[in-house]
Amino acid sequence: MHGYLLTAYGPPTSHRMSEMPDLKPAPGHVLIRNEAIGLNYPDALMVQGKYQKRPEPPFVPGRDCAGTVIAAGEGVEGFNPGDRVVAQVFTGAFAEQVQAPLNRVFARPAAVSSADAAGAMTVFNTAYVAVVIRAGVKAGDRVVVTGAAGGVGAAAVQLAANLGAHVVGIVSSEEKAELARQSGAEKALILTDREEEPLKAAFKDQVRRAWGDDRGAQVVIDTVGGAMFQAGLRALGFAGKLVIVGFASGEIPAAKANYLLYNNLCVMGAPLDIHFDEALDQIRAGTAWWLGLLAEGKARANVTATLPFDRLMQGLQDILDRRVTGKLVVDVGARA
Ligand SMILES: NC(=O)c1ccc[n+]([C@@H]2O[C@H](COP(=O)([O-])OP(=O)(O)OC[C@H]3O[C@@H](n4cnc5c(N)ncnc54)[C@H](OP(=O)(O)O)[C@@H]3O)[C@@H](O)[C@H]2O)c1
């Protein structure tokens, strides 16, 4: 089979595709014939050795993939050769065959292409953890999503809107505002000021105007961090919850405990990875739900480009260079 065996950390375009031995099904794992790979920012960090966890080379990087089952390893029930699946592994997705632990493999409906499933895997599961498991969003709730046209942000808007919430998306351009509205946001607010004080004032004022009263938001899903996190806190109303998804701005903010106390607020994290180990039943339910939404056309994976397998590393470089809108997916069977 072909794949990207990383022998030393380096910039994406320093890594080459090579031939390697076929995999054998390992106990407790599902062996997958990989058809599509979803590319994520953490993949670009991982190949450079800049991700929070640094596996010792040589290893095959890559996390989101989709295809069909080749074989189930010893002790695995519920998956048979030929089954359509989607998986999120820690490493190993950048290859024609992927060995996925049982807790990270999910059945994929016929109506969801491998490209859409691989493109949606991390972002929709992260959004599910934030919107459903952590925030507990219900119909009628007022929800603000920052970075609402980004991967996780657009997925969070779609999930909250499908639950019947009133969603306001925060974005930085009219093009991104349009994407947020297409995802189901009732309003998309364009906030470009990155300075904390003016951003806080504009954020709070515009969110209140969007809903026409002073009650503020019940939930803020924050993917950006930094000044956006501080602004999001100020837009919360009574018993509001701010869910931390990530820090796309690169700035990790601090919340003042007295502000949380006096305003009756809750700030919580939404890390996806730990949920595969600690709350697998919830992740299984969530994956089945959002795959169903994709199958019924009630949500979109927002795949904007599909690359041939030998252009994968260029795709990671494009992500680093911020040249990508929507999701990049790799067609494992295609060559440039
Ligand atoms: N909790 C988890 O388990 C988990 C899982 C996956 C990802 N994450 C994290 O969540 C964050 C969002 O991930 P994503 O995949 O949605 O990213 P993404 O697709 O790149 O979207 C991030 C959005 O953040 C906004 N942004 C603001 N300042 C930015 C800056 N300086 N650089 C880049 N973007 C900036 C951009 O929107 P505007 O231009 O409209 O402001 C962009 O659309 C990242 O920090 C990622 O590491 C966490």
mmCIF file of C-alpha atoms and ligand atoms in Angstrom:
data_model
loop_
_atom_site.group_PDB
_atom_site.id
_atom_site.type_symbol
_atom_site.label_atom_id
_atom_site.label_comp_id
_atom_site.label_asym_id
_atom_site.label_seq_id
_atom_site.Cartn_x
_atom_site.Cartn_y
_atom_site.Cartn_z
ATOM 1 C CA MET A 1 0.000 0.000 0.000
ATOM 2 C CA HIS A 2 0.953 3.666 -0.268
ATOM 3 C CA GLY A 3 1.101 6.164 2.535
ATOM 4 C CA TYR A 4 3.083 8.924 4.185
ATOM 5 C CA LEU A 5 5.600 7.367 6.566
ATOM 6 C CA LEU A 6 7.011 10.283 8.529
ATOM 7 C CA THR A 7 10.653 9.535 9.353
ATOM 8 C CA ALA A 8 11.574 12.950 10.789
ATOM 9 C CA TYR A 9 9.506 16.012 11.747
ATOM 10 C CA GLY A 10 9.549 18.857 9.232
ATOM 11 C CA PRO A 11 7.430 21.246 7.147
ATOM 12 C CA PRO A 12 4.524 19.519 5.328
ATOM 13 C CA THR A 13 6.122 19.597 1.894
ATOM 14 C CA SER A 14 9.264 17.838 3.237
ATOM 15 C CA HIS A 15 7.229 14.590 3.582
ATOM 16 C CA ARG A 16 6.879 12.148 0.671
ATOM 17 C CA MET A 17 4.469 9.363 -0.191
ATOM 18 C CA SER A 18 6.088 5.892 -0.259
ATOM 19 C CA GLU A 19 5.234 2.220 -0.598
ATOM 20 C CA MET A 20 4.884 0.231 2.621
ATOM 21 C CA PRO A 21 3.717 -3.252 3.663
ATOM 22 C CA ASP A 22 -0.015 -4.001 3.827
ATOM 23 C CA LEU A 23 -1.471 -4.005 7.369
ATOM 24 C CA LYS A 24 -2.861 -7.039 9.176
ATOM 25 C CA PRO A 25 -5.973 -6.714 11.417
ATOM 26 C CA ALA A 26 -4.838 -6.192 15.027
ATOM 27 C CA PRO A 27 -6.848 -7.383 18.054
ATOM 28 C CA GLY A 28 -9.486 -4.831 19.058
ATOM 29 C CA HIS A 29 -9.021 -2.899 15.796
ATOM 30 C CA VAL A 30 -10.853 -2.526 12.498
ATOM 31 C CA LEU A 31 -8.753 -2.574 9.329
ATOM 32 C CA ILE A 32 -10.128 -0.012 6.855
ATOM 33 C CA ARG A 33 -9.632 0.435 3.103
ATOM 34 C CA ASN A 34 -9.232 4.190 3.131
ATOM 35 C CA GLU A 35 -11.097 6.186 0.485
ATOM 36 C CA ALA A 36 -11.013 9.746 1.860
ATOM 37 C CA ILE A 37 -8.988 11.730 4.376
ATOM 38 C CA GLY A 38 -10.204 14.898 6.100
ATOM 39 C CA LEU A 39 -7.416 17.433 6.702
ATOM 40 C CA ASN A 40 -7.315 19.435 9.938
ATOM 41 C CA TYR A 41 -5.071 22.129 11.369
ATOM 42 C CA PRO A 42 -3.713 19.712 14.032
ATOM 43 C CA ASP A 43 -2.471 17.436 11.187
ATOM 44 C CA ALA A 44 -0.351 20.329 9.934
ATOM 45 C CA LEU A 45 1.034 20.815 13.460
ATOM 46 C CA MET A 46 1.623 17.075 13.928
ATOM 47 C CA VAL A 47 3.850 16.600 10.842
ATOM 48 C CA GLN A 48 6.034 19.490 12.029
ATOM 49 C CA GLY A 49 6.379 18.096 15.572
ATOM 50 C CA LYS A 50 4.424 21.109 16.919
ATOM 51 C CA TYR A 51 1.342 19.223 18.139
ATOM 52 C CA GLN A 52 0.857 18.828 21.910
ATOM 53 C CA LYS A 53 1.669 15.083 21.599
ATOM 54 C CA ARG A 54 4.796 14.059 19.623
ATOM 55 C CA PRO A 55 4.875 10.371 18.639
ATOM 56 C CA GLU A 56 8.416 9.072 18.003
ATOM 57 C CA PRO A 57 9.056 8.757 14.200
ATOM 58 C CA PRO A 58 8.721 6.688 12.127
ATOM 59 C CA PHE A 59 4.922 6.780 12.073
ATOM 60 C CA VAL A 60 2.089 7.520 9.650
ATOM 61 C CA PRO A 61 0.275 10.742 10.670
ATOM 62 C CA GLY A 62 -3.388 11.632 9.969
ATOM 63 C CA ARG A 63 -6.635 11.413 11.949
ATOM 64 C CA ASP A 64 -9.895 11.619 9.954
ATOM 65 C CA CYS A 65 -10.626 8.937 7.348
ATOM 66 C CA ALA A 66 -13.512 7.059 5.756
ATOM 67 C CA GLY A 67 -13.838 3.977 3.574
ATOM 68 C CA THR A 68 -14.888 0.339 3.934
ATOM 69 C CA VAL A 69 -13.894 -2.439 6.317
ATOM 70 C CA ILE A 70 -11.263 -4.891 5.050
ATOM 71 C CA ALA A 71 -11.271 -7.052 8.185
ATOM 72 C CA ALA A 72 -12.152 -6.945 11.880
ATOM 73 C CA GLY A 73 -9.427 -7.903 14.385
ATOM 74 C CA GLU A 74 -9.805 -10.464 17.142
ATOM 75 C CA GLY A 75 -12.466 -9.509 19.704
ATOM 76 C CA VAL A 76 -14.205 -7.000 17.408
ATOM 77 C CA GLU A 77 -17.948 -7.406 16.931
ATOM 78 C CA GLY A 78 -20.335 -5.334 14.866
ATOM 79 C CA PHE A 79 -18.087 -4.651 11.874
ATOM 80 C CA ASN A 80 -17.763 -6.913 8.816
ATOM 81 C CA PRO A 81 -15.787 -6.736 5.569
ATOM 82 C CA GLY A 82 -17.382 -4.290 3.148
ATOM 83 C CA ASP A 83 -19.139 -2.170 5.807
ATOM 84 C CA ARG A 84 -19.015 1.587 5.175
ATOM 85 C CA VAL A 85 -17.238 3.363 8.032
ATOM 86 C CA VAL A 86 -15.755 6.654 9.194
ATOM 87 C CA ALA A 87 -12.989 6.855 11.822
ATOM 88 C CA GLN A 88 -10.890 9.275 13.798
ATOM 89 C CA VAL A 89 -7.528 7.806 14.753
ATOM 90 C CA PHE A 90 -4.636 9.439 16.623
ATOM 91 C CA THR A 91 -2.146 8.522 13.859
ATOM 92 C CA GLY A 92 -2.284 6.396 10.692
ATOM 93 C CA ALA A 93 -4.938 8.006 8.455
ATOM 94 C CA PHE A 94 -2.525 9.213 5.725
ATOM 95 C CA ALA A 95 -2.357 5.745 4.112
ATOM 96 C CA GLU A 96 -4.391 3.480 1.834
ATOM 97 C CA GLN A 97 -5.088 1.161 4.787
ATOM 98 C CA VAL A 98 -5.859 2.317 8.346
ATOM 99 C CA GLN A 99 -5.874 0.323 11.576
ATOM 100 C CA ALA A 100 -8.524 1.981 13.788
ATOM 101 C CA PRO A 101 -9.251 1.105 17.456
ATOM 102 C CA LEU A 102 -12.840 -0.087 17.887
ATOM 103 C CA ASN A 103 -13.869 2.979 19.952
ATOM 104 C CA ARG A 104 -12.956 5.292 17.069
ATOM 105 C CA VAL A 105 -14.825 3.586 14.200
ATOM 106 C CA PHE A 106 -18.458 4.384 13.318
ATOM 107 C CA ALA A 107 -20.912 3.012 10.739
ATOM 108 C CA ARG A 108 -21.495 5.396 7.815
ATOM 109 C CA PRO A 109 -24.886 5.638 6.031
ATOM 110 C CA ALA A 110 -24.912 4.916 2.284
ATOM 111 C CA ALA A 111 -26.137 8.455 1.606
ATOM 112 C CA VAL A 112 -23.005 10.030 3.157
ATOM 113 C CA SER A 113 -19.960 9.948 0.867
ATOM 114 C CA SER A 114 -16.586 8.985 2.295
ATOM 115 C CA ALA A 115 -15.404 12.533 1.422
ATOM 116 C CA ASP A 116 -18.176 14.228 3.430
ATOM 117 C CA ALA A 117 -17.809 11.826 6.368
ATOM 118 C CA ALA A 118 -14.017 12.241 6.569
ATOM 119 C CA GLY A 119 -14.351 16.014 6.189
ATOM 120 C CA ALA A 120 -16.966 16.225 8.955
ATOM 121 C CA MET A 121 -15.531 13.774 11.495
ATOM 122 C CA THR A 122 -13.456 15.949 13.845
ATOM 123 C CA VAL A 123 -15.363 19.195 13.392
ATOM 124 C CA PHE A 124 -18.869 17.763 13.870
ATOM 125 C CA ASN A 125 -17.853 15.567 16.799
ATOM 126 C CA THR A 126 -16.145 18.536 18.474
ATOM 127 C CA ALA A 127 -19.214 20.675 17.830
ATOM 128 C CA TYR A 128 -21.399 17.902 19.294
ATOM 129 C CA VAL A 129 -19.303 17.770 22.465
ATOM 130 C CA ALA A 130 -19.542 21.575 22.806
ATOM 131 C CA VAL A 131 -23.184 22.174 21.835
ATOM 132 C CA VAL A 132 -24.891 19.042 23.159
ATOM 133 C CA ILE A 133 -22.752 17.270 25.764
ATOM 134 C CA ARG A 134 -21.281 20.335 27.481
ATOM 135 C CA ALA A 135 -23.732 23.215 26.840
ATOM 136 C CA GLY A 136 -26.906 21.092 26.659
ATOM 137 C CA VAL A 137 -28.430 23.433 24.044
ATOM 138 C CA LYS A 138 -32.225 23.092 23.654
ATOM 139 C CA ALA A 139 -34.861 24.445 21.267
ATOM 140 C CA GLY A 140 -35.358 28.164 21.833
ATOM 141 C CA ASP A 141 -31.957 28.758 23.471
ATOM 142 C CA ARG A 142 -29.972 31.806 22.439
ATOM 143 C CA VAL A 143 -26.560 30.651 21.230
ATOM 144 C CA VAL A 144 -23.574 32.678 19.990
ATOM 145 C CA VAL A 145 -20.824 30.924 18.004
ATOM 146 C CA THR A 146 -17.475 32.657 17.415
ATOM 147 C CA GLY A 147 -15.402 31.752 14.325
ATOM 148 C CA ALA A 148 -18.799 30.729 12.924
ATOM 149 C CA ALA A 149 -17.492 30.095 9.402
ATOM 150 C CA GLY A 150 -14.547 27.963 10.575
ATOM 151 C CA GLY A 151 -14.619 24.162 10.626
ATOM 152 C CA VAL A 152 -15.899 23.623 14.172
ATOM 153 C CA GLY A 153 -17.800 26.922 14.218
ATOM 154 C CA ALA A 154 -19.892 26.138 11.116
ATOM 155 C CA ALA A 155 -20.611 22.642 12.474
ATOM 156 C CA ALA A 156 -21.668 24.138 15.839
ATOM 157 C CA VAL A 157 -24.010 26.605 14.107
ATOM 158 C CA GLN A 158 -25.585 23.750 12.140
ATOM 159 C CA LEU A 159 -26.068 21.483 15.165
ATOM 160 C CA ALA A 160 -27.503 24.276 17.348
ATOM 161 C CA ALA A 161 -29.836 25.393 14.533
ATOM 162 C CA ASN A 162 -31.004 21.798 14.000
ATOM 163 C CA LEU A 163 -31.861 21.672 17.708
ATOM 164 C CA GLY A 164 -34.080 24.725 17.243
ATOM 165 C CA ALA A 165 -31.786 27.242 18.948
ATOM 166 C CA HIS A 166 -31.627 30.923 17.908
ATOM 167 C CA VAL A 167 -28.042 31.223 16.658
ATOM 168 C CA VAL A 168 -25.913 34.316 16.145
ATOM 169 C CA GLY A 169 -22.585 33.741 14.379
ATOM 170 C CA ILE A 170 -19.538 35.979 14.831
ATOM 171 C CA VAL A 171 -17.337 36.278 11.720
ATOM 172 C CA SER A 172 -14.773 38.597 10.128
ATOM 173 C CA SER A 173 -16.102 39.178 6.582
ATOM 174 C CA GLU A 174 -19.294 39.298 4.491
ATOM 175 C CA GLU A 175 -18.270 36.074 2.704
ATOM 176 C CA LYS A 176 -17.986 34.294 6.068
ATOM 177 C CA ALA A 177 -21.251 35.891 7.226
ATOM 178 C CA GLU A 178 -22.998 34.314 4.239
ATOM 179 C CA LEU A 179 -21.573 30.884 5.161
ATOM 180 C CA ALA A 180 -22.744 31.329 8.767
ATOM 181 C CA ARG A 181 -26.269 32.203 7.576
ATOM 182 C CA GLN A 182 -26.293 29.219 5.205
ATOM 183 C CA SER A 183 -25.337 27.068 8.208
ATOM 184 C CA GLY A 184 -28.484 28.228 10.021
ATOM 185 C CA ALA A 185 -27.427 31.348 11.934
ATOM 186 C CA GLU A 186 -30.364 33.782 12.184
ATOM 187 C CA LYS A 187 -27.851 36.646 12.262
ATOM 188 C CA ALA A 188 -24.168 36.876 11.410
ATOM 189 C CA LEU A 189 -22.263 39.752 13.037
ATOM 190 C CA ILE A 190 -19.083 40.958 11.375
ATOM 191 C CA LEU A 191 -16.598 41.968 14.071
ATOM 192 C CA THR A 192 -13.121 42.758 12.836
ATOM 193 C CA ASP A 193 -11.681 44.706 15.779
ATOM 194 C CA ARG A 194 -9.194 42.482 17.627
ATOM 195 C CA GLU A 195 -8.507 45.019 20.444
ATOM 196 C CA GLU A 196 -10.126 43.772 23.642
ATOM 197 C CA GLU A 197 -12.060 46.813 24.919
ATOM 198 C CA PRO A 198 -13.694 47.940 21.633
ATOM 199 C CA LEU A 199 -14.380 44.297 20.695
ATOM 200 C CA LYS A 200 -16.099 43.653 24.057
ATOM 201 C CA ALA A 201 -18.319 46.706 23.676
ATOM 202 C CA ALA A 202 -19.252 46.007 20.049
ATOM 203 C CA PHE A 203 -19.847 42.286 20.695
ATOM 204 C CA LYS A 204 -22.150 42.876 23.684
ATOM 205 C CA ASP A 205 -24.031 45.715 22.004
ATOM 206 C CA GLN A 206 -24.555 43.885 18.680
ATOM 207 C CA VAL A 207 -25.589 40.601 20.290
ATOM 208 C CA ARG A 208 -28.192 42.442 22.386
ATOM 209 C CA ARG A 209 -29.446 44.304 19.323
ATOM 210 C CA ALA A 210 -29.615 41.032 17.340
ATOM 211 C CA TRP A 211 -32.190 39.699 19.822
ATOM 212 C CA GLY A 212 -33.803 43.079 20.487
ATOM 213 C CA ASP A 213 -33.564 43.033 24.307
ATOM 214 C CA ASP A 214 -31.098 42.998 27.188
ATOM 215 C CA ARG A 215 -31.244 39.346 28.185
ATOM 216 C CA GLY A 216 -28.021 38.328 26.430
ATOM 217 C CA ALA A 217 -26.954 34.848 25.323
ATOM 218 C CA GLN A 218 -27.545 31.605 27.215
ATOM 219 C CA VAL A 219 -24.594 29.905 25.536
ATOM 220 C CA VAL A 220 -21.416 31.122 23.817
ATOM 221 C CA ILE A 221 -19.412 28.520 21.880
ATOM 222 C CA ASP A 222 -15.910 30.006 21.515
ATOM 223 C CA THR A 223 -13.455 28.636 18.945
ATOM 224 C CA VAL A 224 -11.227 31.747 18.803
ATOM 225 C CA GLY A 225 -10.021 32.564 22.342
ATOM 226 C CA GLY A 226 -8.127 35.757 23.286
ATOM 227 C CA ALA A 227 -10.172 38.963 23.140
ATOM 228 C CA MET A 228 -13.094 37.065 21.527
ATOM 229 C CA PHE A 229 -13.416 34.909 24.664
ATOM 230 C CA GLN A 230 -13.486 38.024 26.895
ATOM 231 C CA ALA A 231 -16.106 39.610 24.636
ATOM 232 C CA GLY A 232 -18.164 36.413 24.639
ATOM 233 C CA LEU A 233 -18.257 36.366 28.442
ATOM 234 C CA ARG A 234 -19.721 39.906 28.470
ATOM 235 C CA ALA A 235 -22.484 38.884 26.060
ATOM 236 C CA LEU A 236 -23.819 36.161 28.389
ATOM 237 C CA GLY A 237 -27.049 36.690 30.320
ATOM 238 C CA PHE A 238 -28.210 35.178 33.631
ATOM 239 C CA ALA A 239 -26.798 31.649 34.204
ATOM 240 C CA GLY A 240 -24.981 31.833 30.872
ATOM 241 C CA LYS A 241 -22.431 29.228 29.816
ATOM 242 C CA LEU A 242 -19.284 29.804 27.783
ATOM 243 C CA VAL A 243 -17.882 26.654 26.163
ATOM 244 C CA ILE A 244 -14.184 26.723 25.261
ATOM 245 C CA VAL A 245 -13.486 24.837 22.007
ATOM 246 C CA GLY A 246 -10.112 26.216 21.013
ATOM 247 C CA PHE A 247 -7.831 29.182 20.482
ATOM 248 C CA ALA A 248 -7.707 29.859 16.725
ATOM 249 C CA SER A 249 -6.389 33.356 17.560
ATOM 250 C CA GLY A 250 -3.369 31.737 19.235
ATOM 251 C CA GLU A 251 -4.155 33.577 22.490
ATOM 252 C CA ILE A 252 -5.164 31.631 25.602
ATOM 253 C CA PRO A 253 -7.372 33.893 27.742
ATOM 254 C CA ALA A 254 -7.901 33.936 31.527
ATOM 255 C CA ALA A 255 -11.335 34.344 33.131
ATOM 256 C CA LYS A 256 -11.673 36.429 36.315
ATOM 257 C CA ALA A 257 -13.373 34.304 38.986
ATOM 258 C CA ASN A 258 -15.130 37.313 40.551
ATOM 259 C CA TYR A 259 -16.742 38.166 37.189
ATOM 260 C CA LEU A 260 -18.064 34.609 36.940
ATOM 261 C CA LEU A 261 -19.342 34.718 40.533
ATOM 262 C CA TYR A 262 -21.121 38.084 40.366
ATOM 263 C CA ASN A 263 -22.716 37.351 36.993
ATOM 264 C CA ASN A 264 -23.729 33.750 37.783
ATOM 265 C CA LEU A 265 -21.761 32.335 34.842
ATOM 266 C CA CYS A 266 -20.170 29.005 33.965
ATOM 267 C CA VAL A 267 -17.069 28.478 31.800
ATOM 268 C CA MET A 268 -16.292 24.953 30.632
ATOM 269 C CA GLY A 269 -13.982 23.104 28.242
ATOM 270 C CA ALA A 270 -15.054 20.849 25.360
ATOM 271 C CA PRO A 271 -12.159 18.526 24.473
ATOM 272 C CA LEU A 272 -13.148 15.886 21.906
ATOM 273 C CA ASP A 273 -10.399 13.288 22.320
ATOM 274 C CA ILE A 274 -11.056 12.395 25.957
ATOM 275 C CA HIS A 275 -14.730 11.697 25.157
ATOM 276 C CA PHE A 276 -13.793 8.636 23.038
ATOM 277 C CA ASP A 277 -12.461 7.053 26.249
ATOM 278 C CA GLU A 278 -14.747 8.557 28.912
ATOM 279 C CA ALA A 279 -18.098 9.033 27.159
ATOM 280 C CA LEU A 280 -18.083 6.700 24.147
ATOM 281 C CA ASP A 281 -21.855 6.077 24.232
ATOM 282 C CA GLN A 282 -22.498 9.807 23.913
ATOM 283 C CA ILE A 283 -20.012 10.106 21.046
ATOM 284 C CA ARG A 284 -21.632 7.129 19.284
ATOM 285 C CA ALA A 285 -25.068 8.756 19.663
ATOM 286 C CA GLY A 286 -23.709 12.086 18.450
ATOM 287 C CA THR A 287 -21.939 10.616 15.424
ATOM 288 C CA ALA A 288 -25.087 8.714 14.408
ATOM 289 C CA TRP A 289 -27.111 11.954 14.768
ATOM 290 C CA TRP A 290 -24.903 14.247 12.689
ATOM 291 C CA LEU A 291 -24.285 11.537 10.046
ATOM 292 C CA GLY A 292 -28.090 11.294 9.828
ATOM 293 C CA LEU A 293 -28.348 15.075 9.380
ATOM 294 C CA LEU A 294 -25.782 14.901 6.545
ATOM 295 C CA ALA A 295 -27.669 11.970 4.960
ATOM 296 C CA GLU A 296 -30.971 13.911 5.077
ATOM 297 C CA GLY A 297 -29.421 17.106 3.739
ATOM 298 C CA LYS A 298 -30.089 18.930 7.046
ATOM 299 C CA ALA A 299 -26.358 19.635 7.549
ATOM 300 C CA ARG A 300 -23.396 20.014 5.199
ATOM 301 C CA ALA A 301 -19.772 18.978 5.563
ATOM 302 C CA ASN A 302 -18.698 22.128 3.637
ATOM 303 C CA VAL A 303 -16.040 20.269 1.623
ATOM 304 C CA THR A 304 -14.679 22.977 -0.682
ATOM 305 C CA ALA A 305 -11.821 21.085 -2.372
ATOM 306 C CA THR A 306 -10.816 17.463 -2.933
ATOM 307 C CA LEU A 307 -7.105 16.810 -3.497
ATOM 308 C CA PRO A 308 -5.383 13.777 -5.049
ATOM 309 C CA PHE A 309 -3.437 11.645 -2.553
ATOM 310 C CA ASP A 310 -0.024 12.883 -3.724
ATOM 311 C CA ARG A 311 -1.076 16.532 -3.053
ATOM 312 C CA LEU A 312 -1.983 15.866 0.601
ATOM 313 C CA MET A 313 1.009 17.661 2.086
ATOM 314 C CA GLN A 314 0.396 20.728 -0.110
ATOM 315 C CA GLY A 315 -3.103 20.773 1.402
ATOM 316 C CA LEU A 316 -1.604 20.927 4.903
ATOM 317 C CA GLN A 317 0.640 23.800 3.797
ATOM 318 C CA ASP A 318 -2.430 25.638 2.413
ATOM 319 C CA ILE A 319 -4.120 25.230 5.823
ATOM 320 C CA LEU A 320 -1.047 26.697 7.549
ATOM 321 C CA ASP A 321 -1.031 29.598 5.068
ATOM 322 C CA ARG A 322 -4.776 30.311 5.791
ATOM 323 C CA ARG A 323 -5.617 29.805 2.093
ATOM 324 C CA VAL A 324 -8.477 27.389 2.859
ATOM 325 C CA THR A 325 -12.169 28.133 3.460
ATOM 326 C CA GLY A 326 -14.373 25.164 4.351
ATOM 327 C CA LYS A 327 -12.935 21.639 4.567
ATOM 328 C CA LEU A 328 -10.127 20.119 2.508
ATOM 329 C CA VAL A 329 -10.475 16.412 1.747
ATOM 330 C CA VAL A 330 -8.053 13.983 0.040
ATOM 331 C CA ASP A 331 -9.254 11.354 -2.466
ATOM 332 C CA VAL A 332 -6.973 8.426 -1.582
ATOM 333 C CA GLY A 333 -7.548 6.708 -4.964
ATOM 334 C CA ALA A 334 -6.625 9.773 -7.060
ATOM 335 C CA ARG A 335 -3.168 10.920 -8.224
ATOM 336 C CA ALA A 336 -2.259 14.309 -9.717
HETATM 337 N N1 LIG B 1 -11.809 21.031 21.559
HETATM 338 C C1 LIG B 1 -11.362 20.165 20.664
HETATM 339 O O1 LIG B 1 -11.322 18.952 20.880
HETATM 340 C C2 LIG B 1 -10.951 20.695 19.318
HETATM 341 C C3 LIG B 1 -11.116 19.910 18.176
HETATM 342 C C4 LIG B 1 -10.795 20.476 16.936
HETATM 343 C C5 LIG B 1 -10.289 21.778 16.878
HETATM 344 N N2 LIG B 1 -10.103 22.474 18.037
HETATM 345 C C6 LIG B 1 -9.585 23.849 18.026
HETATM 346 O O2 LIG B 1 -10.673 24.716 17.734
HETATM 347 C C7 LIG B 1 -10.199 25.869 17.045
HETATM 348 C C8 LIG B 1 -10.983 26.030 15.756
HETATM 349 O O3 LIG B 1 -10.704 24.922 14.920
HETATM 350 P P1 LIG B 1 -11.266 24.914 13.415
HETATM 351 O O4 LIG B 1 -10.907 23.602 12.838
HETATM 352 O O5 LIG B 1 -12.685 25.345 13.411
HETATM 353 O O6 LIG B 1 -10.377 26.073 12.771
HETATM 354 P P2 LIG B 1 -10.640 26.934 11.450
HETATM 355 O O7 LIG B 1 -11.483 26.167 10.480
HETATM 356 O O8 LIG B 1 -9.316 27.433 11.023
HETATM 357 O O9 LIG B 1 -11.559 28.161 11.976
HETATM 358 C C9 LIG B 1 -11.108 29.048 12.948
HETATM 359 C C10 LIG B 1 -11.829 30.396 12.795
HETATM 360 O O10 LIG B 1 -11.284 31.239 13.801
HETATM 361 C C11 LIG B 1 -11.247 32.571 13.336
HETATM 362 N N3 LIG B 1 -9.975 33.237 13.689
HETATM 363 C C12 LIG B 1 -9.866 34.332 14.442
HETATM 364 N N4 LIG B 1 -8.603 34.692 14.597
HETATM 365 C C13 LIG B 1 -7.867 33.819 13.901
HETATM 366 C C14 LIG B 1 -6.473 33.680 13.676
HETATM 367 N N5 LIG B 1 -5.569 34.532 14.195
HETATM 368 N N6 LIG B 1 -6.065 32.652 12.886
HETATM 369 C C15 LIG B 1 -6.960 31.774 12.363
HETATM 370 N N7 LIG B 1 -8.310 31.875 12.553
HETATM 371 C C16 LIG B 1 -8.749 32.888 13.315
HETATM 372 C C17 LIG B 1 -11.459 32.532 11.848
HETATM 373 O O11 LIG B 1 -12.700 33.144 11.618
HETATM 374 P P3 LIG B 1 -12.834 34.709 11.358
HETATM 375 O O12 LIG B 1 -11.806 35.057 10.321
HETATM 376 O O13 LIG B 1 -14.236 34.857 10.882
HETATM 377 O O14 LIG B 1 -12.579 35.363 12.681
HETATM 378 C C18 LIG B 1 -11.567 31.069 11.467
HETATM 379 O O15 LIG B 1 -12.661 30.839 10.566
HETATM 380 C C19 LIG B 1 -8.697 25.644 16.850
HETATM 381 O O16 LIG B 1 -8.002 26.310 17.878
HETATM 382 C C20 LIG B 1 -8.530 24.136 16.975
HETATM 383 O O17 LIG B 1 -7.233 23.770 17.400
HETATM 384 C C21 LIG B 1 -10.441 21.968 19.243
#
